Amino acid sequence: MFDVIIIGAGLSGAVLAERFASQQNKKILLIERRRHVAGNCYDEVDENGILIHKYGPHLFHTDFEDVWKYLSQFTEWDVYQHRVCAMIDGQPVPIPFNFNTIQKVFPKNLADRLENALLQSFDYGQKVPILELKKSADEDLRFLADYVYEKVFLHYTEKQWGQTPDQIAGAVTARVPIYIGRDDRYFNDRFQAVPKKGYTALVKNMLTHKNIKLLLNTDFHEAVGFHGREMYLFGQKFMGRIIYTGQLDEFFRNKFGSLPYRSLEMKFETVDAEHFQESATVNYPNNYDFTRITEFKNIHPTKSPRTTILREYPQNYVAGINLPYYPVFNDEAKEAYEKYSAEIAKYARIKPVGRLAEYRYYDMDDVVKRALEVYSEMSS
Ligand code: UDP
């Protein structure tokens, strides 16, 4: 009855369901544990009439033209350039740390000297990871690096990851580099926008094909069973393929132990004022238990007398208690993941895809890119 079972109706699952249904006329069973589609980019209009991102701020940005074109079939966009400030010594300053930030936090003479020092060592427009800047031979640059490390990265990262920037993979802090120039935007990608009617509407549009049967509120273990390498759907032998987008440890009922993730507690609050803050997101590297506050009205402009804000409180992930937002990139975790990865590779008809199943810090565009790639691989 079904050709492909897809587990998880987040972005990876939606792209693959849509492709197999629309391009190959395959019959798809899409199984989702939650009561809704769109995974962690799920959004909904709240009691203040504001479109909020239930699982934290999701800002679409990409340099992949194919990804942009692909998604544009399912949504119109509102052009949106994300801007973030970090609260440093009581003052909001633009992040990524750039020349404007330097001018805001240092006296003019020193700021000009630091700008010059940066331009001696780097190209205009270059992005320099903090850990790289710290290795600089130039004394002024090392002073700047120590300042940014202490004020922006150290305490934020300790909160977010429970570790210092030096303890986690360099690629994580490199996501928010020092920017050599005056561009205040959080991302520099060619395409930056939010779906006009939100991510949930976008994903729902992807899943309208008549060949896609969606099963919400269903843990895949309730529907899919294994006996050796044989697969069963509701007790019937299943000869098709399975695309799995959940956690690999859960797939194998944790037989090699749990994979570590970082989680967040999302605390939404209605503020009885038209506006709360100037930028969409303000990071609080220091002094508070939360890492950042997002005001959704600044992402999806809405006229309303109140405003909705979100504070994110990082936590350890505990299965059944909170959600696995971020894979943790230490050697032990990688080793555990490799074990699971080798195990699932033994199943020729099962393909793990996406941020959870591949244990990668994918952004939304990476997820779509990867799902399109997997679709091509599976079609050849
Ligand atoms: N980061 C930081 N201070 C900041 C912003 C980011 O230390 O003000 C570090 C932190 O380790 C964080 C990482 O950079 O986890 C990536 O930040 P990003 O904003 O990309 O995280 P996401 O939006 O994916 O949670």
Coordinates of N, CA, C and O in Angstrom, one line a residue, residues 21 43 49 79 90 112 131 137 164-165 180 209 239 262 301 326 339 354 358 373:
A21 N 6.4 11.9 -3.6 CA 5.0 11.9 -4.0 C 4.8 12.6 -5.4 O 4.2 12.0 -6.3
D43 N 5.2 27.1 13.8 CA 4.8 28.4 14.3 C 3.3 28.4 14.4 O 2.6 27.7 13.7
G49 N -2.4 37.6 18.7 CA -2.5 37.8 17.2 C -1.1 37.8 16.6 O -0.9 38.2 15.4
V79 N 10.6 39.6 2.9 CA 12.0 39.8 3.0 C 12.3 40.2 4.5 O 11.6 41.0 5.0
G90 N 25.2 46.5 30.1 CA 24.0 47.3 30.1 C 23.6 48.0 28.8 O 22.6 48.7 28.7
D112 N 39.2 53.3 16.4 CA 39.9 53.5 15.1 C 41.1 52.6 15.0 O 41.4 52.0 14.0
L131 N 37.9 32.1 18.1 CA 39.0 31.3 18.5 C 40.2 31.6 17.6 O 41.4 31.4 18.0
A137 N 48.8 37.5 16.5 CA 50.1 37.9 17.0 C 50.1 39.3 17.4 O 50.9 39.8 18.2
T164 N 33.0 25.6 27.9 CA 33.5 26.9 27.4 C 33.7 26.8 25.9 O 33.7 25.7 25.3
P165 N 33.9 27.9 25.2 CA 34.1 27.9 23.7 C 35.2 27.0 23.3 O 35.2 26.4 22.3
I180 N 34.5 41.7 9.7 CA 35.4 42.8 9.3 C 34.6 43.7 8.4 O 34.6 43.5 7.2
H209 N -0.1 16.9 -1.3 CA -0.2 15.9 -2.4 C -1.1 14.7 -1.9 O -0.9 14.2 -0.8
M239 N 7.8 -3.9 2.4 CA 8.9 -4.1 1.4 C 9.5 -2.8 0.9 O 10.5 -2.9 0.1
R262 N 21.7 19.2 23.9 CA 21.4 20.3 24.8 C 19.9 20.6 24.5 O 19.5 20.5 23.4
P301 N 5.8 41.5 11.5 CA 5.2 42.8 11.9 C 3.7 42.6 12.1 O 3.0 42.1 11.3
Y326 N 19.9 20.5 20.3 CA 21.3 20.6 19.7 C 22.1 19.4 20.0 O 22.2 19.0 21.2
K339 N 28.6 4.6 16.4 CA 28.1 3.2 16.7 C 26.7 3.0 16.1 O 26.4 2.1 15.4
G354 N 18.7 14.3 8.4 CA 18.3 15.5 9.2 C 19.1 15.7 10.4 O 20.0 15.0 10.8
E358 N 21.2 12.6 11.8 CA 22.6 12.7 11.3 C 23.4 13.3 12.4 O 24.6 13.5 12.2
E373 N 19.4 16.3 -1.7 CA 20.5 15.4 -2.1 C 20.1 13.9 -1.8 O 20.4 13.1 -2.7

